[in-house]
Coordinates of C-alpha atoms in Angstrom, one line a residue:
Chain A
M65 CA 5.1 13.8 -4.8
A66 CA 2.8 11.1 -6.9
Q67 CA 2.4 12.3 -10.1
I68 CA -0.7 11.2 -12.4
P69 CA -0.3 10.9 -15.6
F70 CA -1.7 13.5 -18.5
K71 CA -5.9 12.1 -18.5
A72 CA -5.0 8.9 -15.9
K73 CA -8.5 8.5 -13.6
P74 CA -7.1 8.5 -10.4
I75 CA -8.0 5.9 -7.8
E76 CA -8.2 6.9 -4.1
N77 CA -6.9 5.7 -1.5
P78 CA -9.3 5.4 1.6
V79 CA -6.1 4.2 4.4
G80 CA -3.3 5.8 3.4
N81 CA -2.1 9.0 1.6
A82 CA 0.2 7.5 -1.7
L83 CA -1.8 7.5 -4.2
G84 CA -3.4 5.4 -8.0
F85 CA -4.8 5.7 -10.8
I86 CA -5.8 4.4 -14.5
K87 CA -4.4 5.0 -17.6
V88 CA -6.5 3.3 -20.2
L89 CA -3.9 3.3 -22.8
D90 CA -5.8 4.6 -26.8
D91 CA -3.5 1.7 -29.7
V92 CA -4.2 -1.0 -28.0
Q93 CA -6.6 -3.0 -25.5
K94 CA -4.9 -2.1 -22.3
A95 CA -4.8 -0.6 -19.1
I96 CA -1.7 0.9 -17.0
V97 CA -3.5 0.5 -13.1
A98 CA -0.6 1.7 -10.9
L99 CA -1.3 0.7 -6.8
P100 CA 0.3 1.7 -3.8
G101 CA 2.8 -1.6 -3.0
V102 CA 1.7 -1.2 0.5
P103 CA 0.4 -5.2 0.8
S104 CA -3.0 -3.0 2.8
E105 CA -3.8 -0.1 1.3
M106 CA -3.0 -1.8 -2.7
K107 CA -6.4 -4.5 -1.4
V108 CA -8.8 -1.9 -0.6
M109 CA -8.1 0.1 -4.0
L110 CA -7.9 -3.0 -6.9
E111 CA -12.3 -2.8 -6.6
T112 CA -12.0 0.8 -8.7
P113 CA -10.2 -0.4 -11.8
F114 CA -12.0 -3.7 -11.9
E115 CA -15.1 -1.8 -11.8
Y116 CA -14.7 1.1 -13.9
L117 CA -12.4 -1.4 -16.9
H118 CA -16.1 -4.0 -16.3
I119 CA -13.8 -6.4 -15.8
K120 CA -14.7 -9.4 -13.3
E121 CA -11.9 -10.7 -11.4
Q122 CA -11.3 -14.5 -12.3
K123 CA -12.1 -16.5 -9.1
G124 CA -12.1 -20.1 -10.5
F125 CA -11.9 -23.2 -8.5
V126 CA -8.8 -23.4 -6.6
H127 CA -8.1 -24.8 -2.9
L128 CA -5.0 -24.1 -1.5
F129 CA -3.2 -26.9 1.7
K130 CA -0.2 -25.9 3.5
T131 CA 1.8 -28.8 4.3
Y132 CA 4.4 -29.4 6.8
G133 CA 6.6 -32.8 7.4
K134 CA 8.0 -34.3 3.6
D135 CA 9.4 -32.5 0.8
E136 CA 8.1 -31.3 -2.5
V137 CA 9.5 -34.6 -4.6
K138 CA 8.0 -36.4 -2.2
I139 CA 4.3 -34.3 -1.9
D140 CA 4.8 -34.5 -5.8
E141 CA 5.4 -38.4 -6.0
I142 CA 2.3 -38.6 -3.6
L143 CA 0.4 -36.9 -5.8
K144 CA 1.5 -37.6 -9.4
D145 CA -1.8 -38.0 -10.4
I146 CA -3.5 -35.6 -9.7
D147 CA -3.5 -33.2 -12.6
K148 CA -3.8 -28.8 -12.5
K149 CA -1.7 -28.1 -9.3
T150 CA 0.9 -26.3 -8.2
L151 CA 4.1 -26.9 -5.7
N152 CA 5.7 -24.1 -3.5
A153 CA 8.0 -24.7 -1.3
S154 CA 9.1 -23.1 1.7
P155 CA 11.4 -23.4 5.1
Y156 CA 6.9 -23.0 6.3
G157 CA 6.9 -26.1 4.1
I158 CA 5.4 -27.1 0.7
D159 CA 1.8 -25.8 -0.5
I160 CA 0.3 -27.1 -2.9
Y161 CA -2.6 -24.6 -5.3
I162 CA -4.6 -27.1 -6.8
W163 CA -7.5 -25.5 -9.3
D164 CA -9.7 -27.3 -11.1
S165 CA -12.2 -25.4 -14.1
N166 CA -15.5 -28.3 -12.6
D167 CA -16.2 -28.0 -8.6
L168 CA -17.0 -31.1 -8.4
F169 CA -13.6 -32.8 -10.4
L170 CA -11.9 -30.3 -7.8
K171 CA -14.4 -31.1 -4.8
N172 CA -13.2 -34.7 -5.7
K173 CA -9.3 -34.1 -5.7
I174 CA -9.9 -32.1 -2.5
K175 CA -10.9 -35.3 -0.7
V176 CA -8.4 -37.9 -2.1
I177 CA -5.8 -35.4 -1.4
K178 CA -6.8 -35.2 1.8
E179 CA -6.8 -38.3 2.7
R180 CA -3.8 -38.9 1.1
L181 CA -1.1 -36.7 2.7
G182 CA -3.4 -36.3 6.7
S183 CA -1.5 -34.8 9.2
L184 CA 1.0 -33.6 6.7
I185 CA -1.7 -30.4 6.2
Y186 CA -1.4 -27.9 8.4
S187 CA -4.2 -26.1 7.3
E188 CA -6.6 -25.0 4.3
D189 CA -6.1 -21.7 3.9
E190 CA -3.4 -19.0 4.7
T191 CA -4.1 -20.3 8.2
S192 CA -0.3 -20.2 9.3
M193 CA 1.6 -22.6 11.5
E194 CA 1.0 -20.1 14.4
E195 CA -2.7 -19.5 14.1
V196 CA -3.0 -23.3 13.9
V197 CA -1.0 -23.7 17.0
G198 CA -3.1 -20.9 19.1
K199 CA -5.7 -22.4 18.1
L200 CA -5.4 -25.4 19.5
L201 CA -3.8 -24.0 22.8
K202 CA -7.3 -21.9 24.0
E203 CA -9.7 -24.7 22.6
K204 CA -7.6 -27.1 24.9
G205 CA -6.5 -24.4 27.5
L206 CA -3.6 -25.1 28.2
T207 CA -0.2 -22.5 28.3
L208 CA 3.1 -22.4 26.3
S209 CA 7.3 -21.0 27.2
T210 CA 9.1 -21.5 25.0
A211 CA 13.1 -21.8 25.6
E212 CA 15.1 -20.9 22.5
S213 CA 18.7 -21.0 21.7
S214 CA 19.4 -21.1 17.6
T215 CA 16.0 -19.2 16.7
G216 CA 17.3 -16.5 19.5
G217 CA 13.4 -15.5 20.5
L218 CA 12.3 -16.7 16.2
I219 CA 9.4 -19.1 18.0
A220 CA 8.3 -16.7 20.7
S221 CA 7.8 -13.9 17.7
R222 CA 5.9 -15.7 15.8
I223 CA 3.5 -17.0 18.4
V224 CA 3.2 -13.6 19.4
N225 CA 2.1 -12.9 15.7
V226 CA -0.5 -13.6 16.5
A227 CA -3.8 -11.1 17.8
G228 CA -5.3 -13.4 21.4
S229 CA -1.4 -14.4 21.5
S230 CA -1.9 -13.5 25.2
A231 CA -4.1 -15.8 26.1
Y232 CA -1.6 -18.8 26.0
F233 CA 1.8 -17.5 26.1
M234 CA 3.3 -16.5 28.9
G235 CA 6.9 -16.2 27.1
S236 CA 10.5 -17.4 26.6
I237 CA 14.3 -17.7 28.2
I238 CA 15.9 -16.4 25.3
A239 CA 19.1 -18.3 26.4
Y240 CA 21.6 -17.2 23.7
S241 CA 25.4 -17.9 26.2
N242 CA 25.8 -21.1 27.9
Q243 CA 25.5 -18.4 31.4
V244 CA 21.7 -18.6 30.8
K245 CA 21.0 -21.8 29.6
E246 CA 22.6 -23.5 33.2
N247 CA 21.9 -20.2 35.5
I248 CA 18.3 -19.4 35.0
L249 CA 17.0 -22.3 32.8
K250 CA 19.6 -24.7 35.3
V251 CA 20.2 -26.9 32.3
S252 CA 23.6 -28.7 34.3
K253 CA 27.6 -27.7 33.2
E254 CA 27.9 -31.4 33.1
N255 CA 26.0 -32.0 30.6
I256 CA 26.9 -28.9 28.5
E257 CA 30.8 -29.7 29.0
K258 CA 30.0 -33.9 28.6
Y259 CA 27.6 -33.0 25.4
G260 CA 28.3 -29.7 24.1
A261 CA 25.1 -27.2 24.4
V262 CA 24.0 -28.4 20.8
S263 CA 23.1 -31.8 21.9
E264 CA 20.3 -33.8 22.9
P265 CA 20.3 -34.0 27.0
V266 CA 20.6 -29.8 26.7
A267 CA 17.2 -29.0 24.4
R268 CA 16.0 -31.5 27.1
Q269 CA 17.2 -29.1 29.8
M270 CA 16.3 -26.4 28.3
A271 CA 12.4 -27.8 27.7
E272 CA 12.3 -28.5 31.0
G273 CA 13.7 -25.8 32.5
V274 CA 11.9 -23.6 30.4
K275 CA 8.7 -25.8 31.9
N276 CA 9.5 -25.6 35.5
L277 CA 10.6 -21.5 35.1
L278 CA 7.4 -20.4 33.1
K279 CA 4.8 -22.7 35.2
T280 CA 3.2 -23.7 32.1
D281 CA 1.5 -27.0 30.6
I282 CA 3.5 -26.8 27.7
S283 CA 7.5 -26.2 26.3
L284 CA 8.9 -26.2 23.2
S285 CA 12.8 -25.5 22.7
D286 CA 15.3 -25.5 20.6
T287 CA 19.0 -25.5 20.3
G288 CA 21.2 -26.0 17.3
I289 CA 24.3 -25.2 14.8
A290 CA 22.7 -22.6 12.1
G291 CA 25.9 -21.4 10.4
P292 CA 27.6 -20.4 8.5
T293 CA 30.5 -20.9 11.0
G294 CA 30.3 -23.3 14.8
A295 CA 30.7 -26.8 12.5
T296 CA 32.6 -29.4 14.8
P297 CA 33.7 -32.9 12.6
D298 CA 30.1 -34.4 14.4
K299 CA 28.2 -31.5 14.4
P300 CA 27.3 -30.3 11.1
L301 CA 26.3 -27.3 10.2
G302 CA 22.4 -27.4 10.8
L303 CA 22.3 -29.4 13.4
H304 CA 19.2 -28.7 15.8
Y305 CA 18.2 -30.0 18.5
I306 CA 14.0 -29.5 19.5
G307 CA 12.3 -30.3 22.9
M308 CA 8.8 -29.9 23.3
G309 CA 7.8 -30.8 27.2
I310 CA 5.0 -32.0 27.9
K311 CA 2.8 -34.1 30.5
N312 CA 4.8 -35.8 32.6
K313 CA 8.0 -36.1 29.5
T314 CA 10.3 -34.7 27.2
V315 CA 10.5 -35.2 23.7
V316 CA 13.4 -34.1 21.7
E317 CA 13.3 -34.9 18.1
K318 CA 17.3 -34.6 16.0
V319 CA 17.0 -32.6 12.8
I320 CA 19.5 -30.8 9.9
F321 CA 18.4 -28.7 7.8
K322 CA 20.4 -27.3 4.6
G323 CA 20.9 -23.8 3.1
H324 CA 21.4 -20.0 3.9
R325 CA 21.0 -18.5 8.3
N326 CA 18.1 -16.9 8.7
D327 CA 16.5 -20.2 6.6
V328 CA 17.6 -22.6 8.8
R329 CA 16.7 -21.0 11.7
L330 CA 12.3 -20.2 10.5
R331 CA 13.2 -24.0 9.7
V332 CA 13.4 -24.5 12.7
S333 CA 11.2 -22.4 14.2
Q334 CA 8.3 -23.8 11.7
H335 CA 9.2 -27.8 13.0
A336 CA 9.0 -27.4 16.5
L337 CA 5.5 -25.8 16.3
N338 CA 4.2 -28.4 14.0
M339 CA 5.9 -30.7 16.4
L340 CA 3.1 -29.2 18.5
R341 CA 0.6 -29.4 16.7
L342 CA 1.0 -32.8 16.4
Y343 CA 1.2 -33.7 20.5
L344 CA -2.5 -31.3 20.6
I345 CA -3.9 -32.8 17.8
K346 CA -3.8 -36.9 18.8
Chain B
M26 CA 9.1 -31.2 -12.4
A27 CA 10.8 -28.3 -14.4
Q28 CA 10.2 -28.6 -18.1
I29 CA 12.8 -26.3 -21.3
P30 CA 10.9 -24.7 -23.7
F31 CA 11.1 -26.1 -26.9
K32 CA 15.1 -24.3 -27.2
A33 CA 15.7 -22.9 -25.1
K34 CA 19.3 -22.9 -24.0
P35 CA 19.4 -24.1 -20.3
I36 CA 20.8 -22.0 -17.8
E37 CA 22.2 -24.4 -14.9
N38 CA 22.0 -24.0 -11.0
P39 CA 25.5 -24.8 -8.8
V40 CA 23.6 -24.3 -5.9
G41 CA 19.6 -25.6 -6.1
N42 CA 17.5 -28.0 -8.0
A43 CA 15.1 -25.0 -10.1
L44 CA 16.9 -24.5 -13.9
G45 CA 16.5 -21.8 -16.0
F46 CA 16.1 -21.4 -19.2
I47 CA 16.6 -18.4 -22.5
K48 CA 14.2 -18.1 -24.3
V49 CA 15.9 -16.3 -27.5
L50 CA 11.9 -15.2 -29.2
D51 CA 12.0 -15.6 -33.0
D52 CA 10.1 -12.7 -34.3
V53 CA 11.0 -9.2 -31.9
Q54 CA 14.2 -8.6 -30.5
K55 CA 13.8 -10.1 -27.4
A56 CA 14.2 -13.2 -24.8
I57 CA 12.4 -14.6 -22.3
V58 CA 14.7 -15.3 -18.6
A59 CA 13.8 -17.8 -16.5
L60 CA 15.1 -18.3 -13.3
P61 CA 14.1 -19.5 -9.7
G62 CA 12.4 -17.6 -7.5
V63 CA 14.7 -18.1 -4.2
P64 CA 17.1 -15.5 -4.5
S65 CA 20.2 -17.1 -3.4
E66 CA 20.0 -19.5 -6.4
M67 CA 18.5 -16.8 -8.8
K68 CA 22.1 -14.6 -8.2
V69 CA 24.3 -17.3 -9.4
M70 CA 23.0 -17.6 -12.8
L71 CA 22.6 -13.9 -13.1
E72 CA 25.5 -13.8 -15.2
T73 CA 24.8 -16.6 -17.3
P74 CA 21.8 -14.9 -18.9
F75 CA 23.5 -10.9 -19.9
E76 CA 26.9 -13.2 -20.6
Y77 CA 24.7 -15.2 -23.5
L78 CA 22.9 -12.2 -24.9
H79 CA 25.4 -9.7 -24.7
I80 CA 23.8 -7.7 -22.7
K81 CA 26.1 -4.8 -20.4
E82 CA 24.7 -4.6 -16.8
Q83 CA 24.1 -1.1 -16.0
K84 CA 25.5 -0.1 -12.6
G85 CA 25.0 3.2 -13.3
F86 CA 25.6 5.4 -10.2
V87 CA 23.1 5.1 -7.3
H88 CA 23.8 5.6 -3.4
L89 CA 21.6 4.6 -1.1
F90 CA 20.5 5.9 2.9
K91 CA 18.9 3.8 4.9
T92 CA 17.2 6.6 7.5
Y93 CA 15.3 6.4 10.9
G94 CA 13.8 9.3 13.2
K95 CA 12.0 10.8 10.3
D96 CA 8.9 10.5 8.0
E97 CA 8.9 10.4 4.5
V98 CA 6.7 13.5 4.2
K99 CA 10.4 15.4 6.2
I100 CA 13.1 13.6 4.5
D101 CA 11.3 15.1 1.4
E102 CA 11.2 18.5 2.6
I103 CA 14.6 18.4 4.2
L104 CA 16.1 16.9 0.0
K105 CA 13.0 18.9 -1.6
D106 CA 15.9 21.0 -3.2
I107 CA 17.5 17.4 -4.4
D108 CA 16.8 15.3 -7.5
K109 CA 16.4 12.5 -8.5
K110 CA 15.9 10.4 -5.3
T111 CA 13.2 7.8 -4.6
L112 CA 12.0 7.4 -1.4
N113 CA 10.8 4.0 0.2
A114 CA 8.8 4.2 3.9
S115 CA 8.5 0.6 5.8
P116 CA 8.5 0.1 9.1
Y117 CA 12.6 -0.1 9.1
G118 CA 12.7 3.4 8.6
I119 CA 13.3 5.5 4.6
D120 CA 15.7 4.4 2.4
I121 CA 16.5 7.3 -0.4
Y122 CA 17.5 6.4 -3.3
I123 CA 20.0 8.8 -5.3
W124 CA 21.2 8.5 -8.7
D125 CA 22.9 11.0 -11.2
S126 CA 24.0 10.0 -14.4
N127 CA 27.3 12.3 -13.6
D128 CA 29.4 10.6 -10.8
L129 CA 30.9 13.4 -9.4
F130 CA 27.3 15.4 -9.4
L131 CA 26.5 12.6 -7.3
K132 CA 28.7 12.8 -4.8
N133 CA 28.1 15.8 -4.2
K134 CA 25.0 15.2 -3.4
I135 CA 25.6 12.9 -0.9
K136 CA 28.1 14.5 0.6
V137 CA 25.2 17.8 1.1
I138 CA 22.8 14.4 2.5
K139 CA 25.3 13.2 5.1
E140 CA 26.0 17.3 6.0
R141 CA 21.9 17.3 6.8
L142 CA 20.7 14.2 8.2
G143 CA 23.9 12.8 9.5
S144 CA 23.3 10.3 12.1
L145 CA 19.4 9.9 11.7
I146 CA 21.3 8.1 8.2
Y147 CA 22.4 4.2 10.0
S148 CA 23.3 2.5 6.9
E149 CA 25.1 4.1 3.5
D150 CA 24.3 -0.1 2.2
E151 CA 22.0 -3.1 2.3
T152 CA 23.4 -3.6 6.5
S153 CA 20.6 -3.7 8.6
M154 CA 20.3 -1.7 11.7
E155 CA 20.8 -5.3 14.1
E156 CA 24.2 -5.5 11.5
V157 CA 25.3 -1.4 12.7
V158 CA 24.5 -2.1 16.1
G159 CA 26.3 -5.3 16.2
K160 CA 29.4 -4.7 14.9
L161 CA 29.3 -1.0 17.0
L162 CA 28.7 -3.8 20.1
K163 CA 31.4 -6.0 19.4
E164 CA 33.6 -2.8 18.2
K165 CA 33.4 -1.2 22.4
G166 CA 34.0 -5.3 23.2
L167 CA 29.7 -4.6 25.5
T168 CA 26.9 -6.7 26.0
L169 CA 23.3 -7.3 25.0
S170 CA 20.0 -8.4 26.9
T171 CA 16.4 -8.0 26.6
A172 CA 13.6 -8.0 27.7
E173 CA 10.0 -8.1 25.4
S174 CA 7.0 -7.9 26.2
S175 CA 5.2 -6.2 23.2
T176 CA 7.7 -7.0 20.2
G177 CA 7.5 -11.0 22.2
G178 CA 11.9 -12.3 20.9
L179 CA 11.6 -10.1 17.6
I180 CA 14.0 -7.9 18.7
A181 CA 16.3 -11.2 20.5
S182 CA 15.2 -12.5 16.4
R183 CA 16.0 -9.8 15.0
I184 CA 20.1 -9.6 16.7
V185 CA 20.8 -13.2 16.2
N186 CA 20.3 -12.7 12.8
V187 CA 23.3 -11.2 12.6
A188 CA 26.3 -14.0 12.3
G189 CA 28.9 -13.9 15.7
S190 CA 26.2 -12.1 16.9
S191 CA 27.2 -15.2 20.0
A192 CA 30.3 -12.2 21.0
Y193 CA 28.0 -10.1 22.0
F194 CA 24.1 -11.0 23.1
M195 CA 23.2 -13.4 26.5
G196 CA 19.2 -13.4 25.3
S197 CA 16.5 -12.1 26.2
I198 CA 13.4 -12.4 28.4
I199 CA 9.8 -12.8 26.9
A200 CA 8.0 -11.9 29.9
Y201 CA 4.9 -11.9 27.4
S202 CA 2.2 -13.2 31.1
N203 CA 2.8 -10.1 34.1
Q204 CA 3.4 -13.0 36.0
V205 CA 6.4 -13.4 33.8
K206 CA 7.6 -9.5 34.5
E207 CA 7.2 -10.2 38.1
N208 CA 8.8 -13.0 39.2
I209 CA 12.0 -13.2 36.7
L210 CA 12.0 -9.5 35.6
K211 CA 11.5 -8.7 39.2
V212 CA 8.8 -5.6 38.6
S213 CA 7.1 -5.1 41.1
K214 CA 3.3 -5.8 41.3
E215 CA 2.8 -1.9 43.4
N216 CA 3.9 -0.6 39.3
I217 CA 2.1 -2.8 37.3
E218 CA -1.0 -2.0 40.2
K219 CA -0.2 1.4 40.0
Y220 CA 1.0 2.3 36.3
G221 CA -0.1 -1.1 34.2
A222 CA 2.7 -3.2 32.2
V223 CA 2.0 -1.3 29.8
S224 CA 3.8 2.3 31.9
E225 CA 7.3 3.9 31.8
P226 CA 8.1 2.8 35.4
V227 CA 7.8 -1.4 34.2
A228 CA 9.6 -0.5 30.5
R229 CA 12.1 0.3 33.3
Q230 CA 12.6 -2.2 35.8
M231 CA 11.9 -4.7 32.5
A232 CA 15.3 -3.6 31.5
E233 CA 17.3 -3.8 34.9
G234 CA 15.8 -6.6 36.0
V235 CA 17.2 -8.1 32.1
K236 CA 20.4 -6.3 32.1
N237 CA 20.7 -8.1 36.3
L238 CA 19.7 -11.5 35.7
L239 CA 21.9 -11.7 32.5
K240 CA 25.4 -9.6 34.2
T241 CA 25.0 -7.4 30.6
D242 CA 26.6 -4.0 30.2
I243 CA 23.7 -2.9 28.1
S244 CA 19.8 -3.5 27.8
L245 CA 16.6 -3.3 25.6
S246 CA 13.3 -3.3 26.8
D247 CA 9.9 -3.1 25.7
T248 CA 6.1 -2.5 26.8
G249 CA 3.3 -1.6 24.9
I250 CA 0.1 -2.3 23.5
A251 CA 0.2 -4.1 19.5
G252 CA -3.1 -3.8 18.7
P253 CA -5.6 -4.8 17.2
T254 CA -7.8 -5.1 21.1
G255 CA -6.5 -4.0 24.1
A256 CA -6.8 0.1 24.4
T257 CA -8.2 1.6 26.8
P258 CA -9.5 5.6 27.4
D259 CA -6.2 6.6 28.3
K260 CA -4.0 3.9 26.5
P261 CA -4.4 4.3 23.1
L262 CA -3.6 0.9 21.0
G263 CA 0.3 1.5 19.3
L264 CA 1.1 3.0 22.4
H265 CA 4.8 1.2 23.9
Y266 CA 7.4 3.0 26.0
I267 CA 11.1 1.5 25.1
G268 CA 13.8 1.1 28.3
M269 CA 17.6 0.7 27.9
G270 CA 19.7 0.5 30.2
I271 CA 22.8 1.1 30.2
K272 CA 25.9 1.7 32.7
N273 CA 23.7 3.2 36.1
K274 CA 21.4 4.5 34.1
T275 CA 18.0 3.6 32.2
V276 CA 16.6 5.9 30.0
V277 CA 13.0 5.1 28.9
E278 CA 10.9 6.4 25.7
K279 CA 7.0 6.8 24.5
V280 CA 6.3 5.7 21.2
I281 CA 3.1 5.3 19.8
F282 CA 2.6 3.7 16.6
K283 CA -0.1 3.2 14.0
G284 CA -0.8 0.4 11.8
H285 CA -1.8 -2.9 11.8
R286 CA 0.2 -5.4 14.4
N287 CA 3.3 -6.1 13.8
D288 CA 3.9 -4.1 11.5
V289 CA 3.7 -1.9 14.6
R290 CA 6.3 -4.9 16.1
L291 CA 8.8 -4.1 13.4
R292 CA 8.5 -0.1 14.0
V293 CA 9.4 -0.6 17.6
S294 CA 12.0 -3.4 16.7
Q295 CA 13.7 -0.6 15.0
H296 CA 13.6 2.3 17.2
A297 CA 14.9 0.4 20.4
L298 CA 17.8 -0.4 18.2
N299 CA 18.5 2.5 17.0
M300 CA 18.0 3.6 21.0
L301 CA 20.8 1.9 21.1
R302 CA 22.9 3.3 18.7
L303 CA 22.6 5.7 18.9
Y304 CA 23.9 5.7 22.3
L305 CA 26.9 3.2 21.0
I306 CA 27.9 6.2 18.5
K307 CA 28.0 8.9 21.0

């Protein structure tokens, strides 16, 4: 379906059907390089244009910190004297890119940033939160389950994104309805009636229920109002209770995340996984 | 943290902190328009530059068909005589954009394409598969549950992406380990031993198990090998069995999807939701 422009050099695609090409423009020192949009196909085809055009890829000295726990304004304040940095905010937290033309200066910056941010840093490369948590669980030989209401399987789904997760992840109960919370997770009807489905006691019982049912070492749970509706005078949009069942106890954190429904749910899943990470690195 | 260039016109952001600006270049009929990357913030700020620069947004005559069930080569063949079209392949299926400078010609193309593609088309705008399915379930007053192994909560998580899904979605059992399949979903140990966890009988029992347990009208299930490991001589990478429990019966489809682990899982989730859609529009 693709047509290659006149006098362009085709770039072969070893992993797919889409083609690419390099078209050197006649009148200026410029070239058009077209590559497929599929990242996995593009990556393997990227070498050819660099070679063909005799351009060296500029690797430079760059370092990445992926952090969770403080917003970008606070991170910027903590690192205000560090130059050559970019902060990238997302529901996963703040990614910090720092660079320097001098490798030694960069190394020094890295050291300072690590000292200042400590356990806010969950990764120093593209490793995701679920990979970090998976590695820790594997190392410690611990098993995990989740009981999800607001996130509706998002936490489980992120965990099984990691190849090899069957070693530590047993499964999840998605208790979107109160019936499932009561009948399967054994959340008490009284708690739901007295405190509501979005409450600390319900998050606690969900975490404990799934931990018992699936017989795991650790469990995560959440219940909340992702929006756009469902808020009440005393329970604002974005309110979530996130539970973690560990040895002999259950902790519950209350968070309020603003934003669009799916962003809120991503943030909740990231917060839950980060609670687990902080527990595992203690 | 943002700085606005000299003599640039700032664009106010009514929904966030990031700023935008318009900088008209002096020497050429060009302008730089900078807007935040967050789509929800960008959208509301897009009007200002168009107005300020007296440019009319070119809407044109474009129509979108979102399809599932045939690959892009087959779709291209079916529509080979239709000009001015773009096919966009993804794990969600093939999106077809068609356009024409003449509204009447476009309307005619739309009619022809609808006749030829029929129920392959699941949406004619940006509506996602989970929204289409949600709307149908709501209309028919039916409830849904899922039992997921390979997809690990992805189907559930997509369903609850849709606001209002609590009206029809009850919950899910993510049975990533065989213990959960046996103890909670009541998949028989004999079936797992005889046919393996990735098999037609197990997908069937998972769909039936969750339908009984969560007391829903319909259920979806899946079990498969998403990769990169887990293949056996008679069970290739990407092999999945997708089950659907409906009134008095359970259907299971066998599919083999090639690709990266997470793409495969997305395809499985899309296939499962599409099975449900085809059943609901019958």
